[in-house]
Short mmCIF file of C-alpha atoms and ligand atoms in Angstrom, two decimals:
data_model
loop_
_atom_site.label_atom_id
_atom_site.label_comp_id
_atom_site.label_asym_id
_atom_site.label_seq_id
_atom_site.Cartn_x
_atom_site.Cartn_y
_atom_site.Cartn_z
CA MET A 15 44.56 57.89 424.39
CA ALA A 16 45.04 55.55 421.45
CA ALA A 17 45.75 52.68 423.84
CA ILE A 18 42.55 53.38 425.84
CA ALA A 19 40.53 53.56 422.64
CA GLN A 20 42.05 50.29 421.53
CA SER A 21 41.18 48.63 424.85
CA ILE A 22 37.60 49.88 424.64
CA ALA A 23 37.32 48.59 421.08
CA LEU A 24 38.68 45.22 422.18
CA LEU A 25 36.24 45.03 425.10
CA LEU A 26 33.36 45.92 422.80
CA PHE A 27 34.45 43.27 420.36
CA LEU A 28 34.71 40.63 423.05
CA SER A 29 31.30 41.55 424.42
CA LEU A 30 29.79 41.06 420.96
CA ALA A 31 31.71 38.02 419.94
CA TYR A 32 31.87 34.65 421.57
CA LEU A 33 34.94 32.73 420.57
CA SER A 34 34.35 29.03 420.26
CA HIS A 35 36.10 26.04 418.79
CA GLY A 36 35.20 27.28 415.31
CA GLY A 37 34.95 30.90 414.27
CA ILE A 38 33.02 33.78 415.75
CA THR A 39 29.43 33.61 416.92
CA SER A 40 28.34 37.18 417.31
CA ARG A 41 26.01 37.64 420.27
CA PHE A 42 24.70 40.93 418.95
CA MET A 43 20.97 40.72 419.61
CA ARG A 44 18.35 42.51 417.63
CA LYS A 45 14.77 43.08 418.75
CA LEU A 46 12.76 39.91 418.45
CA GLU A 47 9.27 41.20 417.63
CA ALA A 48 7.54 39.39 414.81
CA SER A 49 8.17 40.81 411.37
CA VAL A 50 4.95 42.24 409.96
CA ASP A 51 4.23 42.99 406.31
CA MET A 52 3.91 46.63 405.38
CA PRO A 53 0.33 47.44 404.34
CA ALA A 54 -0.59 47.41 400.65
CA GLU A 55 -1.44 51.12 400.98
CA ALA A 56 2.26 51.79 401.50
CA PHE A 57 2.75 50.92 397.83
CA PRO A 58 -0.01 52.54 395.79
CA PRO A 59 0.13 52.14 392.03
CA PRO A 60 1.62 55.12 390.18
CA SER A 61 -0.79 57.80 388.98
CA GLY A 62 -2.15 58.02 385.45
CA HIS A 63 -4.32 55.80 383.26
CA ASN A 64 -2.94 52.25 382.91
CA ALA A 65 0.36 53.46 384.40
CA PRO A 66 3.32 51.04 384.11
CA GLU A 67 4.29 49.71 387.52
CA GLN A 68 6.62 47.22 389.19
CA VAL A 69 9.39 48.21 386.81
CA HIS A 70 12.51 46.06 387.04
CA ILE A 71 15.56 45.41 384.91
CA THR A 72 18.05 42.58 384.68
CA GLN A 73 20.93 41.66 382.42
CA GLY A 74 19.54 40.68 379.04
CA ASP A 75 22.42 38.91 377.32
CA ARG A 76 25.70 37.08 377.90
CA ASN A 77 28.08 40.03 378.35
CA GLY A 78 26.13 43.00 379.69
CA ARG A 79 25.25 44.86 376.48
CA GLY A 80 21.63 43.77 376.81
CA VAL A 81 18.95 44.67 379.34
CA ILE A 82 15.56 43.08 379.97
CA ILE A 83 13.07 45.75 381.03
CA SER A 84 9.93 44.39 382.71
CA TRP A 85 6.81 46.06 384.01
CA VAL A 86 3.08 45.53 384.59
CA THR A 87 0.16 47.50 383.18
CA PRO A 88 -3.08 46.96 385.07
CA LEU A 89 -5.83 47.71 382.53
CA SER A 90 -4.70 47.11 378.97
CA PRO A 91 -1.65 45.67 377.23
CA LYS A 92 -0.95 48.79 375.16
CA PRO A 93 1.24 50.72 374.86
CA ASN A 94 3.91 48.05 374.94
CA VAL A 95 6.84 50.12 373.77
CA VAL A 96 10.09 51.14 375.47
CA ARG A 97 11.72 54.30 374.16
CA TYR A 98 15.41 54.64 375.09
CA TRP A 99 18.40 56.81 374.31
CA ALA A 100 21.96 57.37 375.53
CA ALA A 101 22.08 60.06 378.20
CA ASP A 102 24.90 61.92 376.47
CA SER A 103 23.06 62.06 373.14
CA ASP A 104 20.06 64.03 372.03
CA GLU A 105 16.69 62.67 373.09
CA ASP A 106 15.75 62.74 369.39
CA HIS A 107 18.29 59.96 368.83
CA ASP A 108 15.98 57.52 370.51
CA HIS A 109 15.22 53.89 369.74
CA THR A 110 12.16 51.84 370.46
CA VAL A 111 11.61 48.20 371.27
CA ARG A 112 8.35 46.36 371.84
CA SER A 113 7.64 44.18 374.84
CA ARG A 114 6.28 40.66 374.80
CA ILE A 115 3.21 40.48 376.97
CA THR A 116 2.10 37.68 379.22
CA THR A 117 -0.56 37.14 381.87
CA TYR A 118 -1.33 34.32 384.26
CA LYS A 119 -4.05 33.16 386.63
CA TYR A 120 -3.35 31.77 390.05
CA TYR A 121 -6.33 30.33 391.96
CA ASN A 122 -8.68 33.36 392.23
CA TYR A 123 -6.12 35.93 391.07
CA THR A 124 -5.58 37.26 387.56
CA SER A 125 -2.38 39.16 386.86
CA GLY A 126 -2.09 42.45 385.06
CA PHE A 127 -0.35 42.58 381.68
CA ILE A 128 3.26 41.64 382.32
CA HIS A 129 5.71 43.14 379.83
CA HIS A 130 9.26 42.02 379.04
CA ALA A 131 11.29 44.01 376.53
CA THR A 132 14.87 43.10 375.66
CA ILE A 133 17.21 45.85 374.54
CA SER A 134 20.46 44.62 372.99
CA ASP A 135 23.73 45.90 371.53
CA LEU A 136 24.02 48.81 373.93
CA GLU A 137 27.37 50.53 374.45
CA TYR A 138 29.34 49.41 377.48
CA ASP A 139 29.69 51.69 380.49
CA THR A 140 27.05 54.10 379.25
CA LYS A 141 24.06 55.73 380.90
CA TYR A 142 20.72 55.31 379.13
CA PHE A 143 17.31 56.81 379.78
CA TYR A 144 14.21 54.79 379.06
CA GLU A 145 10.55 55.68 379.00
CA ILE A 146 7.43 53.53 379.18
CA GLY A 147 3.71 54.33 379.26
CA SER A 148 1.95 57.20 377.54
CA GLY A 149 0.04 60.40 378.25
CA ASP A 150 -0.31 61.19 381.93
CA ALA A 151 1.09 57.75 382.77
CA LYS A 152 4.43 58.21 381.04
CA ARG A 153 7.34 57.19 383.30
CA ARG A 154 11.07 57.75 382.76
CA PHE A 155 13.97 55.82 384.33
CA PHE A 156 17.66 55.25 383.64
CA PHE A 157 20.40 52.66 384.00
CA THR A 158 24.12 52.37 383.31
CA THR A 159 25.52 49.43 381.36
CA PRO A 160 28.51 47.65 382.90
CA PRO A 161 32.06 48.10 381.59
CA MET A 162 33.25 45.67 378.93
CA VAL A 163 33.95 42.19 380.31
CA GLY A 164 37.61 41.94 381.27
CA PRO A 165 40.01 40.73 383.95
CA ASP A 166 40.70 43.94 385.84
CA VAL A 167 37.37 45.71 385.68
CA PRO A 168 36.27 47.00 389.10
CA TYR A 169 32.61 46.43 389.83
CA THR A 170 30.47 46.44 392.99
CA PHE A 171 27.61 44.05 393.63
CA GLY A 172 25.04 44.30 396.39
CA ILE A 173 24.00 40.97 397.90
CA ILE A 174 20.47 40.55 399.27
CA GLY A 175 18.37 37.50 400.07
CA ASP A 176 14.98 36.42 401.41
CA LEU A 177 13.72 39.99 401.37
CA GLY A 178 9.93 39.84 401.68
CA GLN A 179 8.01 43.04 402.39
CA THR A 180 7.99 43.67 406.13
CA TYR A 181 9.20 46.71 408.03
CA ASP A 182 12.49 44.84 408.47
CA SER A 183 12.63 44.22 404.70
CA ASN A 184 12.21 47.94 404.25
CA GLN A 185 15.16 48.63 406.55
CA THR A 186 17.38 46.22 404.60
CA PHE A 187 16.26 47.66 401.28
CA GLU A 188 16.67 51.30 402.36
CA HIS A 189 20.09 50.52 403.78
CA TYR A 190 21.26 49.07 400.50
CA TYR A 191 19.56 51.84 398.55
CA SER A 192 21.27 54.56 400.60
CA ASN A 193 24.71 53.31 399.60
CA SER A 194 25.78 54.61 396.22
CA LYS A 195 28.41 51.90 395.70
CA GLY A 196 26.18 49.02 394.55
CA GLN A 197 25.90 48.78 390.74
CA ALA A 198 23.83 45.59 390.52
CA VAL A 199 22.23 43.24 393.04
CA LEU A 200 22.90 39.54 393.36
CA PHE A 201 19.58 38.35 394.79
CA VAL A 202 19.76 34.85 396.27
CA GLY A 203 16.06 33.96 396.19
CA ASP A 204 12.76 34.30 398.09
CA LEU A 205 11.24 37.54 396.86
CA SER A 206 7.70 38.40 397.91
CA TYR A 207 6.61 35.62 400.32
CA ALA A 208 3.14 35.76 398.72
CA ASP A 209 2.84 32.05 399.49
CA ASN A 210 2.77 32.77 403.23
CA HIS A 211 -0.68 34.33 402.77
CA PRO A 212 -4.05 32.64 402.21
CA PHE A 213 -4.34 31.19 398.72
CA HIS A 214 -0.80 32.44 397.99
CA ASP A 215 -2.30 35.92 397.68
CA ASN A 216 -0.63 37.00 394.45
CA ARG A 217 -1.39 40.65 395.12
CA LYS A 218 1.70 40.35 397.32
CA TRP A 219 3.76 39.83 394.17
CA ASP A 220 2.40 43.17 392.94
CA THR A 221 3.13 45.06 396.16
CA TRP A 222 6.63 43.57 396.25
CA GLY A 223 7.26 44.74 392.71
CA ARG A 224 6.24 48.26 393.73
CA PHE A 225 8.26 48.10 396.95
CA VAL A 226 11.60 47.41 395.26
CA GLU A 227 10.98 49.46 392.10
CA LYS A 228 13.06 52.46 393.11
CA SER A 229 16.13 50.21 392.91
CA THR A 230 15.11 47.51 390.42
CA ALA A 231 14.06 50.05 387.76
CA TYR A 232 17.53 51.63 387.83
CA GLN A 233 19.99 48.79 388.30
CA PRO A 234 19.83 45.13 387.37
CA TRP A 235 18.94 42.58 389.99
CA ILE A 236 20.25 39.13 389.14
CA TRP A 237 17.57 36.64 390.18
CA THR A 238 17.84 33.24 391.86
CA ALA A 239 14.75 31.10 392.53
CA GLY A 240 14.09 30.18 396.17
CA ASN A 241 11.54 27.85 397.72
CA HIS A 242 9.05 30.74 398.04
CA GLU A 243 9.12 31.07 394.25
CA MET A 244 7.68 27.57 393.79
CA ASP A 245 4.05 28.45 394.59
CA PHE A 246 3.26 24.76 394.16
CA ALA A 247 -0.23 24.27 395.66
CA PRO A 248 -2.13 21.25 394.34
CA GLU A 249 -4.81 21.90 396.98
CA LEU A 250 -5.58 25.11 395.06
CA GLY A 251 -5.33 23.39 391.69
CA GLU A 252 -1.93 25.03 391.13
CA ASN A 253 0.33 22.27 389.91
CA THR A 254 2.92 24.20 387.93
CA PRO A 255 5.89 25.14 390.11
CA PHE A 256 7.38 28.63 389.72
CA LYS A 257 4.38 29.97 387.76
CA PRO A 258 4.17 33.54 389.18
CA PHE A 259 7.96 33.93 389.38
CA THR A 260 8.72 32.82 385.83
CA HIS A 261 5.93 34.98 384.40
CA ARG A 262 7.15 38.04 386.24
CA TYR A 263 10.95 37.71 386.26
CA HIS A 264 12.74 36.93 383.03
CA VAL A 265 16.44 36.10 382.85
CA PRO A 266 18.84 35.59 379.89
CA TYR A 267 19.01 31.81 380.15
CA LYS A 268 18.95 31.14 376.42
CA SER A 269 22.16 33.08 375.87
CA ALA A 270 23.69 30.76 378.49
CA GLN A 271 22.52 27.70 376.50
CA SER A 272 20.32 26.72 379.42
CA SER A 273 17.01 24.97 378.87
CA SER A 274 15.39 26.63 381.91
CA PRO A 275 15.18 30.14 383.39
CA LEU A 276 15.85 28.57 386.80
CA TRP A 277 19.56 28.02 386.04
CA TYR A 278 21.73 30.22 383.85
CA SER A 279 24.89 32.29 383.80
CA ILE A 280 26.09 35.75 382.83
CA LYS A 281 29.37 37.59 382.51
CA ARG A 282 29.39 41.03 384.05
CA ALA A 283 32.54 43.19 384.26
CA SER A 284 35.17 40.83 385.79
CA ALA A 285 32.70 38.29 387.18
CA TYR A 286 31.29 35.06 385.81
CA ILE A 287 28.05 34.42 387.67
CA ILE A 288 26.38 31.02 387.71
CA VAL A 289 22.83 30.78 389.06
CA LEU A 290 21.54 27.36 390.15
CA SER A 291 18.15 26.09 391.29
CA SER A 292 18.04 24.24 394.60
CA TYR A 293 14.47 23.20 393.76
CA SER A 294 14.92 21.68 390.32
CA ALA A 295 16.38 18.26 389.59
CA TYR A 296 20.18 18.20 389.72
CA GLY A 297 21.02 14.49 389.89
CA THR A 298 23.30 12.88 387.34
CA TYR A 299 21.92 13.13 383.76
CA THR A 300 19.33 15.83 384.61
CA PRO A 301 19.23 18.99 382.48
CA GLN A 302 20.68 21.15 385.28
CA TYR A 303 23.51 18.67 385.92
CA GLN A 304 24.39 18.42 382.23
CA TRP A 305 24.28 22.17 381.83
CA LEU A 306 26.48 22.88 384.85
CA LYS A 307 29.04 20.26 383.85
CA ASN A 308 29.43 21.96 380.50
CA GLU A 309 29.27 25.41 382.04
CA PHE A 310 32.56 25.11 383.92
CA THR A 311 34.36 24.46 380.62
CA LYS A 312 33.24 27.89 379.40
CA VAL A 313 34.74 29.89 382.26
CA LYS A 314 37.99 31.60 381.25
CA ARG A 315 39.62 33.15 384.29
CA GLU A 316 41.87 35.25 382.01
CA GLU A 317 38.67 36.97 380.92
CA THR A 318 36.51 36.78 384.08
CA PRO A 319 38.75 36.13 387.11
CA TRP A 320 35.87 36.03 389.59
CA LEU A 321 33.69 32.93 389.60
CA ILE A 322 30.59 33.36 391.75
CA VAL A 323 27.76 30.87 392.22
CA MET A 324 24.31 31.72 393.56
CA LEU A 325 21.98 29.03 394.91
CA HIS A 326 19.22 29.35 397.46
CA SER A 327 19.71 26.54 399.96
CA PRO A 328 23.15 26.78 401.63
CA TRP A 329 25.64 23.88 401.68
CA TYR A 330 27.51 25.03 404.79
CA ASN A 331 25.03 26.22 407.40
CA SER A 332 25.44 25.87 411.16
CA TYR A 333 22.05 27.26 412.21
CA ASP A 334 19.31 24.98 413.53
CA TYR A 335 17.14 26.09 410.60
CA HIS A 336 17.15 24.23 407.29
CA TYR A 337 20.12 22.27 408.61
CA MET A 338 21.47 19.85 405.96
CA GLU A 339 18.80 20.82 403.39
CA GLY A 340 21.52 21.75 400.90
CA GLU A 341 23.44 18.54 401.52
CA SER A 342 22.32 16.49 398.51
CA MET A 343 23.24 19.28 396.09
CA ARG A 344 26.59 19.73 397.88
CA VAL A 345 27.33 16.04 397.41
CA MET A 346 26.52 16.32 393.71
CA PHE A 347 28.40 19.50 392.83
CA GLU A 348 31.03 20.35 395.44
CA PRO A 349 33.87 18.45 393.68
CA TRP A 350 33.29 20.58 390.57
CA PHE A 351 33.32 23.78 392.63
CA VAL A 352 36.69 22.87 394.19
CA GLU A 353 38.23 21.64 390.92
CA ASN A 354 37.18 24.85 389.19
CA LYS A 355 38.23 27.12 392.07
CA VAL A 356 34.92 28.89 392.59
CA ASP A 357 35.61 32.07 394.58
CA LEU A 358 32.33 32.61 396.34
CA VAL A 359 29.03 30.78 396.81
CA LEU A 360 26.08 32.94 397.84
CA SER A 361 22.98 31.43 399.42
CA GLY A 362 19.92 32.52 401.37
CA HIS A 363 17.12 30.44 402.90
CA VAL A 364 18.38 30.63 406.50
CA HIS A 365 17.18 33.95 407.90
CA ALA A 366 20.46 35.04 409.42
CA TYR A 367 24.05 35.63 408.36
CA GLU A 368 27.00 33.27 408.15
CA ARG A 369 30.36 33.22 406.36
CA SER A 370 32.47 30.10 406.07
CA GLU A 371 36.18 29.44 405.97
CA ARG A 372 37.49 27.99 402.73
CA VAL A 373 36.57 24.36 403.30
CA SER A 374 35.67 21.30 401.30
CA ASN A 375 34.18 17.94 402.10
CA VAL A 376 34.82 15.87 399.02
CA ARG A 377 36.88 12.93 400.25
CA TYR A 378 34.09 10.75 401.63
CA ASN A 379 33.31 7.55 399.70
CA ILE A 380 30.90 5.68 402.05
CA THR A 381 33.52 3.47 403.68
CA ASN A 382 36.58 5.65 404.32
CA ARG A 383 35.24 7.74 407.26
CA LEU A 384 36.66 10.95 405.78
CA SER A 385 33.43 12.89 406.15
CA THR A 386 34.66 15.96 408.02
CA PRO A 387 35.05 19.27 406.17
CA ILE A 388 38.68 20.34 405.95
CA ARG A 389 40.46 23.59 405.12
CA ASP A 390 40.98 23.69 401.37
CA ILE A 391 42.78 26.49 399.58
CA ASN A 392 40.92 25.67 396.35
CA ALA A 393 37.48 25.74 397.94
CA PRO A 394 34.94 28.55 397.74
CA MET A 395 33.97 30.81 400.60
CA TYR A 396 30.30 30.24 401.44
CA VAL A 397 28.08 33.13 402.46
CA THR A 398 24.56 32.61 403.78
CA ILE A 399 22.66 35.87 403.59
CA GLY A 400 18.98 35.03 403.91
CA ASP A 401 18.71 37.94 406.31
CA GLY A 402 16.61 40.35 404.22
CA GLY A 403 13.92 40.56 406.93
CA ASN A 404 10.90 38.65 405.67
CA ILE A 405 7.65 37.77 407.44
CA GLU A 406 8.98 34.48 408.82
CA GLY A 407 11.36 36.28 411.19
CA LEU A 408 14.88 35.61 412.29
CA ALA A 409 16.76 32.30 412.60
CA ASN A 410 18.36 32.74 416.01
CA GLN A 411 19.25 29.21 417.13
CA PHE A 412 22.77 28.04 416.41
CA THR A 413 24.13 24.52 416.38
CA GLU A 414 26.75 24.28 419.14
CA PRO A 415 29.64 24.22 419.28
CA GLN A 416 30.30 26.38 416.26
CA PRO A 417 31.84 24.07 413.66
CA ASN A 418 35.32 24.73 412.33
CA TYR A 419 34.02 25.60 408.88
CA SER A 420 32.00 28.53 410.22
CA ALA A 421 34.06 31.73 410.32
CA PHE A 422 31.41 34.22 411.44
CA ARG A 423 27.71 33.94 412.20
CA GLU A 424 25.18 36.41 413.54
CA ALA A 425 21.41 36.33 413.82
CA SER A 426 20.64 39.81 412.44
CA PHE A 427 19.03 41.21 409.33
CA GLY A 428 21.24 42.94 406.78
CA HIS A 429 22.83 42.89 403.34
CA ALA A 430 26.34 42.72 401.88
CA LEU A 431 28.53 44.41 399.30
CA LEU A 432 31.22 42.82 397.15
CA GLU A 433 33.62 45.39 395.76
CA ILE A 434 35.73 43.73 393.09
CA LYS A 435 38.89 45.80 392.68
CA ASN A 436 40.96 43.81 390.19
CA ARG A 437 41.78 40.22 389.29
CA THR A 438 43.26 39.43 392.70
CA HIS A 439 41.34 41.39 395.33
CA ALA A 440 37.75 42.07 396.31
CA TYR A 441 36.55 43.80 399.46
CA TYR A 442 33.56 42.19 401.10
CA THR A 443 31.39 43.79 403.81
CA TRP A 444 28.24 42.70 405.62
CA HIS A 445 26.01 45.45 407.03
CA ARG A 446 23.55 44.65 409.78
CA ASN A 447 20.39 46.77 409.78
CA HIS A 448 20.97 48.06 413.30
CA ASP A 449 24.12 49.90 412.28
CA ASN A 450 24.52 52.79 409.94
CA GLU A 451 25.31 51.73 406.41
CA PRO A 452 29.03 52.67 406.56
CA VAL A 453 29.54 50.28 409.50
CA ALA A 454 30.55 46.78 408.47
CA ALA A 455 29.79 44.11 411.09
CA ASP A 456 31.80 41.58 409.08
CA SER A 457 34.42 42.47 406.49
CA LEU A 458 37.45 41.01 404.79
CA TRP A 459 39.57 41.15 401.68
CA ILE A 460 38.71 38.17 399.51
CA TYR A 461 41.54 36.80 397.39
CA ASN A 462 40.87 35.38 393.97
CA ARG A 463 41.25 31.59 393.87
CA TYR A 464 42.79 31.52 390.40
CA TRP A 465 45.07 34.56 390.46
CA TYR A 466 45.97 34.88 394.14
CA PRO A 467 45.06 31.71 396.04
CA GLU A 468 46.24 32.80 399.47
CA ASP A 469 44.44 31.97 402.70
CA GLU A 470 42.51 35.08 403.81
CA SER A 471 41.98 33.84 407.36
CA SER A 472 45.72 33.81 408.13
CA GLN A 473 46.24 37.47 407.23
FE1 FE2 B 516 14.00 30.01 401.44
#
């Protein structure tokens, strides 16, 4: 019986996977109807006068003892207080912190009152309740701080990109939400896709905030800026890139000595996470270049073994979409990534899924013809996961043949989980929306580049 089951499994695998010169191109096909936005009525504002809405949290400091709590009030800026207390203590032992309030205008849209409150010096690995609003609009949420930063601290990240707010987005989001393993989300850019609507309809930023609230209010999402965050529209008189995004989503860039919220870093559990901006200057001498150069000197693998970089536009992408768009940034920064043994680079932008082999392409010097990517034990693994399910639909055209650097690619929507176990091993799974959450369409043990630099593909 076991042999028959094995044969059936093998046949199924071969029917899904097409083996080429490179890795695996999965021929799993999803439905190809256009992705349509869910109606605004699907996300009504919460009840009560001036009720806080679009609640989201992110890490608020360097090490995970701080949290930035953000929300929007539609009618008036007050109250602007967060009350919080440890779940295992008496509610009377509460603390309060005030939010800073901002608003912005975009063409014919005026935002509500956007609040950002930073709580600091929390205990590690502790559950806290927090409450915002007053009277009949009072709302209560909770979060758990991460364990103290250290080399063998297990921690599980969800990975989501290019989410948008379509019915497919909802499937991706609900899939992730239904899995209790994820403790924080690494979001690789492109949030609401408001800019795909007339006049960059900024009400779409509000509905997106309501859509994701049941996760973002309870666990931190670590934000990366994508091209859909730029909202640069001189024809509308909107000349300041990233205006809605930077008003709505705050990140702890100052504690990372960054001069911009578009690039920053945090330490969380056993991971050092660097966030870069594909859409800000990164050439030699620019602020982002200078910051990143210095940043690598701060990473201590004895403290944070796992070095993860998030950037929106992928460097290794074998789809026909956005092909080579990440190339100039790759040329600038890839030598640093290899020298510093980055474990994993997470990108979005291409609306499909792809995972690379450990490769580098750093030998080329204009005249030596060494421009082909090669296997490199010190190189990162690149994951493209812009498959959240947004309104622009799926990227389903591959470049052929599949290049050697591409280990697995599939044109389906989904999300991933990275389960860091200790300083040497992390278990990585990608979940396509058409399967049940426990099914992993792509999975492997990832070995740490500093502590256990073995080749995963040969196991
Ligand atoms: Fe994008």
